[in-house]
Amino acid sequence: MAILVTGGAGYIGSHTVLALLQRGDDVVVLDNLCNASREAINRVEKLAGKKATFVEGDIRDRACLRDLFASNSISAVIHFAALKAVGESTRMPLEYYENNVAGTVVLLEEMRDAGVWNFIFSSSATVYGADAPVPYVETTPIGGTTSPYGTSKLMTEFVMRDFAKAEPKFKAIALRYFNPVGAHESGEIGEDPAGIPNNLLPYIAQVAIGRLEKLGVFGGDYDTPDGTCLRDYIHVVDLAEGHLKALDYLSKVEGYTAFNLGGGKGVSVLEMIKAFEKASGKAIPFEIKPRRDGDLPAFWADASLANTTLDWRVTRGIDEMMRDTWNWQSKNPDGFR
Ligand code: NAD
Ligand code: UFG
């Protein structure tokens, strides 16, 4: 039996495929490469000393899914495939709903028809919306999302919830990620954003190698200790390990359930800059800019449910996140290209 990983050539997917191969699982990767490179999987296979089956295809392509389920024996699906740029989603909402929500519905229909009932979904802290108290805890009702991207995650969780109510065989876990950063410690795989990065750490890393001139810090007047936003950054390898724990737990799940995957601590933008400078020995010039639309001042996870139920917790701190980001970026200044 193999694990199907959709979006497995992407940032978080590739780290998870590596962890699965390293523990001996068979893996089928389905990715349309709209935001990833085949090279990521080549490197994963080299690191693991084991091959994955790679299918270049789209989760919305029924014929492709049917063929994949018919020719591979799949025990569970880890579903990363999605479009993920918050700003872009406000300009292209239909594309985001079509890819992320409708695409997931097609995937679930084809899983049902193939008799595959185990499902892990990449959700996000954004499903808690703008008004949830911090730290975010799973018992807080989700909703009040502020972008089509966030709403696509919320809607997909509702799809999972309702399908699980109707179909007792379906077992589903939504993993709500906080802010994934870092790279595999080998420096062979990491985050490779197309164009100018939207996210903080890839931006900082590209300033450090000289591809970008200086960082704009979005807002210095928030009601936080240093005036910049607080986020719960989580090392991507810790996050990948969370998926393995969730897979192991699926057999005990009744229907649909959700877990926060975060470290439980808020770190400011200025603290991130300082930590990166320490790890890389590079100065990061920055300038305080106006607030970015839609940014929340501060949020972090209450991850105690994942700690106790999944027996999962973060083991890598900010220093490791920075060390591994810099190692990846300096070894691969042009990413996988
Ligand atoms: P990524 O863009 O690196 O990975 C997504 C992968 O899915 C890419 O390889 C892309 O080519 C593929 N893909 C997209 N649409 C597809 C489709 N229709 N069919 C097949 N493949 C498709 O992003 P990531 O950072 O690795 O994120 C993985 C998942 O985690 C996404 O669902 C994302 O929304 C979610 N998430 C990410 C973050 C984050 O900050 N990175 C935070 C919370 C949740
Ligand atoms: N920031 C800057 N300058 C930049 C980029 C970011 O100051 O050039 C700041 C932001 O204002 C924010 C912090 O850095 O305060 C983190 O921003 P990111 O864009 O890295 O991350 P977000 O918290 O906005 O969102 C990320 C993902 C979302 C996901 C969310 C919660 O992009 O997909 O984490 O998981 F939903």
GROMACS .gro file of C-alpha atoms and ligand atoms in nm:
model
  417
    1MET     CA    1   0.000   0.000   0.000
    2ALA     CA    2   0.121   0.351  -0.078
    3ILE     CA    3   0.045   0.701   0.045
    4LEU     CA    4  -0.075   0.942  -0.223
    5VAL     CA    5   0.072   1.288  -0.168
    6THR     CA    6  -0.093   1.557  -0.380
    7GLY     CA    7   0.125   1.866  -0.420
    8GLY     CA    8   0.417   1.650  -0.309
    9ALA     CA    9   0.671   1.840  -0.521
   10GLY     CA   10   0.592   2.165  -0.336
   11TYR     CA   11   0.756   2.313  -0.029
   12ILE     CA   12   0.584   2.130   0.257
   13GLY     CA   13   0.494   1.831   0.040
   14SER     CA   14   0.853   1.755  -0.058
   15HIS     CA   15   0.966   1.755   0.306
   16THR     CA   16   0.679   1.523   0.394
   17VAL     CA   17   0.751   1.287   0.104
   18LEU     CA   18   1.110   1.266   0.227
   19ALA     CA   19   0.999   1.183   0.582
   20LEU     CA   20   0.760   0.916   0.450
   21LEU     CA   21   1.025   0.754   0.228
   22GLN     CA   22   1.278   0.765   0.510
   23ARG     CA   23   1.050   0.570   0.739
   24GLY     CA   24   0.992   0.312   0.465
   25ASP     CA   25   0.652   0.409   0.327
   26ASP     CA   26   0.577   0.379  -0.044
   27VAL     CA   27   0.473   0.711  -0.190
   28VAL     CA   28   0.291   0.826  -0.503
   29VAL     CA   29   0.326   1.198  -0.574
   30LEU     CA   30   0.064   1.378  -0.783
   31ASP     CA   31   0.161   1.732  -0.877
   32ASN     CA   32   0.083   1.951  -1.178
   33LEU     CA   33   0.406   2.146  -1.118
   34CYS     CA   34   0.223   2.482  -1.133
   35ASN     CA   35   0.432   2.597  -0.836
   36ALA     CA   36   0.705   2.336  -0.806
   37SER     CA   37   0.991   2.169  -0.981
   38ARG     CA   38   1.041   1.800  -1.064
   39GLU     CA   39   1.394   1.850  -0.933
   40ALA     CA   40   1.257   1.867  -0.577
   41ILE     CA   41   1.147   1.503  -0.605
   42ASN     CA   42   1.478   1.398  -0.763
   43ARG     CA   43   1.655   1.543  -0.461
   44VAL     CA   44   1.412   1.387  -0.214
   45GLU     CA   45   1.473   1.045  -0.373
   46LYS     CA   46   1.848   1.096  -0.352
   47LEU     CA   47   1.831   1.194   0.015
   48ALA     CA   48   1.601   0.902   0.099
   49GLY     CA   49   1.783   0.645  -0.115
   50LYS     CA   50   1.438   0.536  -0.230
   51LYS     CA   51   1.214   0.624  -0.523
   52ALA     CA   52   0.866   0.768  -0.519
   53THR     CA   53   0.621   0.720  -0.806
   54PHE     CA   54   0.576   1.060  -0.967
   55VAL     CA   55   0.262   1.145  -1.163
   56GLU     CA   56   0.252   1.483  -1.334
   57GLY     CA   57  -0.118   1.562  -1.323
   58ASP     CA   58  -0.395   1.768  -1.175
   59ILE     CA   59  -0.630   1.692  -0.887
   60ARG     CA   60  -0.916   1.823  -1.102
   61ASP     CA   61  -0.846   1.567  -1.377
   62ARG     CA   62  -1.079   1.274  -1.309
   63ALA     CA   63  -0.927   1.049  -1.573
   64CYS     CA   64  -0.583   1.101  -1.423
   65LEU     CA   65  -0.711   1.025  -1.071
   66ARG     CA   66  -0.898   0.714  -1.187
   67ASP     CA   67  -0.593   0.582  -1.359
   68LEU     CA   68  -0.377   0.662  -1.055
   69PHE     CA   69  -0.610   0.484  -0.811
   70ALA     CA   70  -0.649   0.188  -1.049
   71SER     CA   71  -0.278   0.137  -1.099
   72ASN     CA   72  -0.161   0.198  -0.740
   73SER     CA   73  -0.284   0.054  -0.414
   74ILE     CA   74  -0.343   0.369  -0.205
   75SER     CA   75  -0.413   0.349   0.169
   76ALA     CA   76  -0.431   0.722   0.247
   77VAL     CA   77  -0.410   1.061   0.080
   78ILE     CA   78  -0.218   1.360   0.214
   79HIS     CA   79  -0.357   1.655   0.025
   80PHE     CA   80  -0.123   1.953  -0.011
   81ALA     CA   81  -0.212   2.058  -0.367
   82ALA     CA   82  -0.350   2.411  -0.364
   83LEU     CA   83  -0.284   2.766  -0.471
   84LYS     CA   84  -0.159   2.955  -0.167
   85ALA     CA   85  -0.088   3.324  -0.229
   86VAL     CA   86  -0.322   3.531  -0.013
   87GLY     CA   87  -0.288   3.855  -0.215
   88GLU     CA   88  -0.329   3.679  -0.550
   89SER     CA   89  -0.644   3.508  -0.420
   90THR     CA   90  -0.816   3.844  -0.373
   91ARG     CA   91  -0.751   3.919  -0.743
   92MET     CA   92  -0.836   3.568  -0.870
   93PRO     CA   93  -1.100   3.431  -0.632
   94LEU     CA   94  -1.262   3.201  -0.887
   95GLU     CA   95  -0.931   3.033  -0.970
   96TYR     CA   96  -0.868   2.978  -0.598
   97TYR     CA   97  -1.213   2.831  -0.529
   98GLU     CA   98  -1.192   2.617  -0.842
   99ASN     CA   99  -0.847   2.479  -0.768
  100ASN     CA  100  -0.865   2.451  -0.390
  101VAL     CA  101  -1.230   2.372  -0.319
  102ALA     CA  102  -1.370   2.221  -0.641
  103GLY     CA  103  -1.039   2.036  -0.692
  104THR     CA  104  -1.067   1.880  -0.346
  105VAL     CA  105  -1.427   1.775  -0.417
  106VAL     CA  106  -1.312   1.596  -0.734
  107LEU     CA  107  -1.032   1.428  -0.538
  108LEU     CA  108  -1.274   1.314  -0.265
  109GLU     CA  109  -1.523   1.181  -0.521
  110GLU     CA  110  -1.253   0.979  -0.691
  111MET     CA  111  -1.125   0.855  -0.354
  112ARG     CA  112  -1.477   0.742  -0.267
  113ASP     CA  113  -1.518   0.564  -0.601
  114ALA     CA  114  -1.182   0.393  -0.550
  115GLY     CA  115  -1.266   0.298  -0.188
  116VAL     CA  116  -0.988   0.512  -0.034
  117TRP     CA  117  -1.115   0.656   0.293
  118ASN     CA  118  -0.816   0.805   0.478
  119PHE     CA  119  -0.750   1.175   0.423
  120ILE     CA  120  -0.518   1.439   0.564
  121PHE     CA  121  -0.567   1.798   0.456
  122SER     CA  122  -0.338   2.103   0.465
  123SER     CA  123  -0.546   2.362   0.641
  124SER     CA  124  -0.427   2.687   0.788
  125ALA     CA  125  -0.443   2.906   1.096
  126THR     CA  126  -0.627   3.155   0.875
  127VAL     CA  127  -0.949   2.951   0.921
  128TYR     CA  128  -0.983   3.106   1.268
  129GLY     CA  129  -1.054   3.443   1.108
  130ALA     CA  130  -0.985   3.792   1.232
  131ASP     CA  131  -1.172   3.787   1.563
  132ALA     CA  132  -1.062   3.463   1.726
  133PRO     CA  133  -0.890   3.502   2.065
  134VAL     CA  134  -0.522   3.403   2.081
  135PRO     CA  135  -0.379   3.153   2.124
  136TYR     CA  136  -0.597   2.978   1.867
  137VAL     CA  137  -0.748   2.658   1.996
  138GLU     CA  138  -0.940   2.395   1.799
  139THR     CA  139  -1.257   2.445   2.004
  140THR     CA  140  -1.286   2.804   1.874
  141PRO     CA  141  -1.543   2.807   1.593
  142ILE     CA  142  -1.380   2.867   1.257
  143GLY     CA  143  -1.497   3.139   1.018
  144GLY     CA  144  -1.459   3.511   0.953
  145THR     CA  145  -1.179   3.450   0.702
  146THR     CA  146  -1.048   3.759   0.527
  147SER     CA  147  -0.928   3.633   0.187
  148PRO     CA  148  -1.054   3.391  -0.077
  149TYR     CA  149  -0.748   3.176   0.002
  150GLY     CA  150  -0.847   3.154   0.370
  151THR     CA  151  -1.210   3.095   0.276
  152SER     CA  152  -1.106   2.814   0.041
  153LYS     CA  153  -0.944   2.638   0.340
  154LEU     CA  154  -1.251   2.701   0.554
  155MET     CA  155  -1.486   2.571   0.283
  156THR     CA  156  -1.273   2.262   0.233
  157GLU     CA  157  -1.289   2.185   0.606
  158PHE     CA  158  -1.669   2.212   0.583
  159VAL     CA  159  -1.668   1.976   0.285
  160MET     CA  160  -1.464   1.725   0.487
  161ARG     CA  161  -1.688   1.765   0.792
  162ASP     CA  162  -2.008   1.709   0.594
  163PHE     CA  163  -1.870   1.417   0.392
  164ALA     CA  164  -1.753   1.252   0.716
  165LYS     CA  165  -2.105   1.290   0.861
  166ALA     CA  166  -2.256   1.122   0.555
  167GLU     CA  167  -1.996   0.850   0.502
  168PRO     CA  168  -1.893   0.658   0.815
  169LYS     CA  169  -1.592   0.501   0.643
  170PHE     CA  170  -1.434   0.842   0.573
  171LYS     CA  171  -1.165   0.939   0.823
  172ALA     CA  172  -1.022   1.286   0.786
  173ILE     CA  173  -0.780   1.514   0.966
  174ALA     CA  174  -0.736   1.883   0.892
  175LEU     CA  175  -0.394   2.006   1.002
  176ARG     CA  176  -0.401   2.379   1.066
  177TYR     CA  177  -0.050   2.503   1.001
  178PHE     CA  178   0.082   2.818   1.157
  179ASN     CA  179   0.378   2.978   0.974
  180PRO     CA  180   0.598   2.713   0.809
  181VAL     CA  181   0.960   2.819   0.750
  182GLY     CA  182   1.305   2.662   0.721
  183ALA     CA  183   1.434   2.383   0.504
  184HIS     CA  184   1.572   2.032   0.528
  185GLU     CA  185   1.903   2.040   0.713
  186SER     CA  186   2.085   1.896   0.410
  187GLY     CA  187   2.015   2.221   0.221
  188GLU     CA  188   1.896   2.009  -0.075
  189ILE     CA  189   1.527   2.100  -0.054
  190GLY     CA  190   1.355   2.415   0.065
  191GLU     CA  191   1.110   2.687  -0.026
  192ASP     CA  192   1.149   2.815  -0.381
  193PRO     CA  193   0.893   3.089  -0.441
  194ALA     CA  194   0.832   3.207  -0.796
  195GLY     CA  195   0.897   3.578  -0.843
  196ILE     CA  196   0.922   3.817  -0.549
  197PRO     CA  197   0.838   3.633  -0.228
  198ASN     CA  198   0.524   3.728  -0.037
  199ASN     CA  199   0.632   3.564   0.286
  200LEU     CA  200   0.873   3.704   0.539
  201LEU     CA  201   1.154   3.452   0.560
  202PRO     CA  202   1.200   3.384   0.186
  203TYR     CA  203   1.211   3.762   0.141
  204ILE     CA  204   1.477   3.801   0.412
  205ALA     CA  205   1.680   3.515   0.261
  206GLN     CA  206   1.676   3.679  -0.082
  207VAL     CA  207   1.791   4.009   0.066
  208ALA     CA  208   2.076   3.818   0.231
  209ILE     CA  209   2.200   3.674  -0.101
  210GLY     CA  210   2.165   4.010  -0.273
  211ARG     CA  211   1.872   3.928  -0.500
  212LEU     CA  212   1.657   4.190  -0.324
  213GLU     CA  213   1.780   4.518  -0.188
  214LYS     CA  214   1.599   4.559   0.142
  215LEU     CA  215   1.311   4.420   0.341
  216GLY     CA  216   0.995   4.623   0.392
  217VAL     CA  217   0.858   4.558   0.742
  218PHE     CA  218   0.482   4.591   0.714
  219GLY     CA  219   0.380   4.803   1.012
  220GLY     CA  220   0.583   4.917   1.312
  221ASP     CA  221   0.296   5.051   1.520
  222TYR     CA  222   0.102   4.739   1.617
  223ASP     CA  223   0.008   4.687   1.979
  224THR     CA  224   0.285   4.431   2.028
  225PRO     CA  225   0.608   4.447   2.231
  226ASP     CA  226   0.818   4.594   1.946
  227GLY     CA  227   0.536   4.724   1.725
  228THR     CA  228   0.570   4.449   1.459
  229CYS     CA  229   0.340   4.150   1.407
  230LEU     CA  230   0.380   3.827   1.600
  231ARG     CA  231   0.355   3.487   1.428
  232ASP     CA  232   0.405   3.127   1.533
  233TYR     CA  233   0.686   3.010   1.302
  234ILE     CA  234   0.726   2.635   1.268
  235HIS     CA  235   1.016   2.444   1.112
  236VAL     CA  236   0.901   2.264   0.798
  237VAL     CA  237   1.061   1.936   0.912
  238ASP     CA  238   0.864   1.949   1.239
  239LEU     CA  239   0.557   2.014   1.027
  240ALA     CA  240   0.636   1.719   0.799
  241GLU     CA  241   0.672   1.494   1.104
  242GLY     CA  242   0.328   1.611   1.219
  243HIS     CA  243   0.183   1.454   0.903
  244LEU     CA  244   0.337   1.117   0.985
  245LYS     CA  245   0.190   1.133   1.335
  246ALA     CA  246  -0.148   1.229   1.189
  247LEU     CA  247  -0.131   0.935   0.946
  248ASP     CA  248  -0.065   0.699   1.235
  249TYR     CA  249  -0.357   0.846   1.426
  250LEU     CA  250  -0.611   0.824   1.139
  251SER     CA  251  -0.728   0.476   1.232
  252LYS     CA  252  -0.847   0.614   1.568
  253VAL     CA  253  -1.033   0.909   1.414
  254GLU     CA  254  -1.412   0.908   1.407
  255GLY     CA  255  -1.512   1.116   1.108
  256TYR     CA  256  -1.338   1.451   1.080
  257THR     CA  257  -1.111   1.622   1.328
  258ALA     CA  258  -0.865   1.913   1.325
  259PHE     CA  259  -0.530   1.982   1.489
  260ASN     CA  260  -0.323   2.297   1.520
  261LEU     CA  261   0.038   2.246   1.420
  262GLY     CA  262   0.242   2.526   1.568
  263GLY     CA  263   0.503   2.589   1.832
  264GLY     CA  264   0.282   2.791   2.065
  265LYS     CA  265   0.493   3.106   2.072
  266GLY     CA  266   0.462   3.442   1.894
  267VAL     CA  267   0.781   3.586   1.740
  268SER     CA  268   0.799   3.939   1.599
  269VAL     CA  269   0.921   4.043   1.256
  270LEU     CA  270   1.214   4.231   1.413
  271GLU     CA  271   1.309   3.924   1.618
  272MET     CA  272   1.305   3.719   1.298
  273ILE     CA  273   1.539   3.966   1.127
  274LYS     CA  274   1.782   3.958   1.422
  275ALA     CA  275   1.779   3.579   1.438
  276PHE     CA  276   1.848   3.553   1.065
  277GLU     CA  277   2.137   3.800   1.090
  278LYS     CA  278   2.287   3.593   1.371
  279ALA     CA  279   2.256   3.266   1.178
  280SER     CA  280   2.384   3.400   0.846
  281GLY     CA  281   2.632   3.667   0.953
  282LYS     CA  282   2.463   3.893   0.695
  283ALA     CA  283   2.311   4.232   0.770
  284ILE     CA  284   1.948   4.261   0.659
  285PRO     CA  285   1.868   4.620   0.569
  286PHE     CA  286   1.503   4.696   0.634
  287GLU     CA  287   1.260   4.982   0.639
  288ILE     CA  288   0.932   5.015   0.826
  289LYS     CA  289   0.648   5.041   0.572
  290PRO     CA  290   0.275   5.091   0.609
  291ARG     CA  291   0.074   4.798   0.740
  292ARG     CA  292  -0.012   4.528   0.483
  293ASP     CA  293  -0.384   4.489   0.416
  294GLY     CA  294  -0.534   4.191   0.594
  295ASP     CA  295  -0.242   4.126   0.834
  296LEU     CA  296  -0.346   4.039   1.189
  297PRO     CA  297  -0.132   4.187   1.470
  298ALA     CA  298  -0.057   3.862   1.650
  299PHE     CA  299  -0.155   3.498   1.655
  300TRP     CA  300  -0.005   3.175   1.770
  301ALA     CA  301  -0.119   2.819   1.836
  302ASP     CA  302  -0.241   2.636   2.134
  303ALA     CA  303  -0.097   2.307   2.011
  304SER     CA  304  -0.176   2.104   2.322
  305LEU     CA  305  -0.425   1.883   2.137
  306ALA     CA  306  -0.159   1.773   1.886
  307ASN     CA  307   0.094   1.739   2.171
  308THR     CA  308  -0.123   1.503   2.371
  309THR     CA  309  -0.331   1.325   2.106
  310LEU     CA  310  -0.079   1.288   1.824
  311ASP     CA  311   0.223   1.277   2.054
  312TRP     CA  312   0.372   1.549   1.836
  313ARG     CA  313   0.554   1.866   1.931
  314VAL     CA  314   0.804   2.100   1.771
  315THR     CA  315   1.167   2.012   1.838
  316ARG     CA  316   1.338   2.281   1.629
  317GLY     CA  317   1.354   2.646   1.738
  318ILE     CA  318   1.416   2.978   1.566
  319ASP     CA  319   1.792   2.921   1.544
  320GLU     CA  320   1.744   2.597   1.348
  321MET     CA  321   1.482   2.763   1.127
  322MET     CA  322   1.727   3.039   1.038
  323ARG     CA  323   2.030   2.811   1.000
  324ASP     CA  324   1.845   2.579   0.763
  325THR     CA  325   1.686   2.860   0.561
  326TRP     CA  326   2.025   3.019   0.510
  327ASN     CA  327   2.190   2.687   0.427
  328TRP     CA  328   1.924   2.615   0.162
  329GLN     CA  329   1.928   2.968   0.017
  330SER     CA  330   2.307   3.004   0.005
  331LYS     CA  331   2.352   2.658  -0.154
  332ASN     CA  332   2.073   2.724  -0.404
  333PRO     CA  333   2.067   3.098  -0.478
  334ASP     CA  334   1.832   3.033  -0.772
  335GLY     CA  335   1.625   2.770  -0.598
  336PHE     CA  336   1.576   2.454  -0.805
  337ARG     CA  337   1.651   2.635  -1.132
  338NAD     P1  338   0.348   2.489  -0.260
  338NAD     O1  339   0.288   2.581  -0.360
  338NAD     O2  340   0.494   2.482  -0.250
  338NAD     O3  341   0.289   2.342  -0.281
  338NAD     C1  342   0.164   2.318  -0.340
  338NAD     C2  343   0.187   2.216  -0.451
  338NAD     O4  344   0.063   2.183  -0.512
  338NAD     C3  345   0.277   2.271  -0.563
  338NAD     O5  346   0.377   2.175  -0.587
  338NAD     C4  347   0.184   2.286  -0.683
  338NAD     O6  348   0.253   2.264  -0.804
  338NAD     C5  349   0.079   2.181  -0.653
  338NAD     N1  350  -0.056   2.206  -0.707
  338NAD     C6  351  -0.130   2.317  -0.696
  338NAD     N2  352  -0.250   2.300  -0.756
  338NAD     C7  353  -0.251   2.173  -0.803
  338NAD     C8  354  -0.348   2.095  -0.874
  338NAD     N3  355  -0.466   2.147  -0.911
  338NAD     N4  356  -0.317   1.967  -0.906
  338NAD     C9  357  -0.196   1.915  -0.872
  338NAD     N5  358  -0.101   1.985  -0.807
  338NAD    C10  359  -0.129   2.112  -0.773
  338NAD     O7  360   0.283   2.528  -0.119
  338NAD     P2  361   0.322   2.478   0.028
  338NAD     O8  362   0.372   2.595   0.104
  338NAD     O9  363   0.401   2.354   0.023
  338NAD    O10  364   0.176   2.447   0.083
  338NAD    C11  365   0.121   2.316   0.084
  338NAD    C12  366  -0.019   2.324   0.140
  338NAD    O11  367  -0.015   2.380   0.271
  338NAD    C13  368  -0.114   2.411   0.059
  338NAD    O12  369  -0.241   2.351   0.060
  338NAD    C14  370  -0.116   2.540   0.138
  338NAD    O13  371  -0.236   2.611   0.118
  338NAD    C15  372  -0.106   2.488   0.280
  338NAD     N6  373  -0.053   2.588   0.375
  338NAD    C16  374   0.067   2.647   0.349
  338NAD    C17  375   0.116   2.743   0.437
  338NAD    C18  376   0.246   2.814   0.410
  338NAD    O14  377   0.268   2.920   0.468
  338NAD     N7  378   0.335   2.761   0.326
  338NAD    C19  379   0.044   2.775   0.555
  338NAD    C20  380  -0.077   2.710   0.578
  338NAD    C21  381  -0.124   2.616   0.487
  339UFG     N1  382   0.610   4.063   0.652
  339UFG     C1  383   0.685   4.177   0.636
  339UFG     N2  384   0.747   4.196   0.516
  339UFG     C2  385   0.740   4.109   0.413
  339UFG     C3  386   0.663   3.991   0.432
  339UFG     C4  387   0.599   3.973   0.552
  339UFG     O1  388   0.695   4.260   0.726
  339UFG     O2  389   0.798   4.134   0.306
  339UFG     C5  390   0.545   4.040   0.782
  339UFG     C6  391   0.393   4.035   0.769
  339UFG     O3  392   0.338   4.163   0.775
  339UFG     C7  393   0.358   3.946   0.889
  339UFG     C8  394   0.478   3.852   0.903
  339UFG     O4  395   0.584   3.914   0.831
  339UFG     O5  396   0.353   4.026   1.003
  339UFG     C9  397   0.453   3.715   0.843
  339UFG     O6  398   0.406   3.730   0.711
  339UFG     P1  399   0.400   3.610   0.608
  339UFG     O7  400   0.351   3.665   0.478
  339UFG     O8  401   0.528   3.536   0.607
  339UFG     O9  402   0.293   3.513   0.673
  339UFG     P2  403   0.140   3.537   0.710
  339UFG    O10  404   0.129   3.525   0.860
  339UFG    O11  405   0.086   3.658   0.647
  339UFG    O12  406   0.067   3.412   0.639
  339UFG    C10  407   0.122   3.281   0.637
  339UFG    C11  408   0.087   3.214   0.506
  339UFG    C12  409  -0.060   3.192   0.496
  339UFG    C13  410  -0.109   3.118   0.615
  339UFG    C14  411  -0.071   3.190   0.742
  339UFG    C15  412  -0.112   3.112   0.864
  339UFG    O13  413   0.130   3.294   0.397
  339UFG    O14  414  -0.086   3.112   0.383
  339UFG    O15  415   0.070   3.208   0.744
  339UFG    O16  416  -0.071   2.981   0.851
  339UFG     F1  417  -0.243   3.107   0.608
   0.00000   0.00000   0.00000
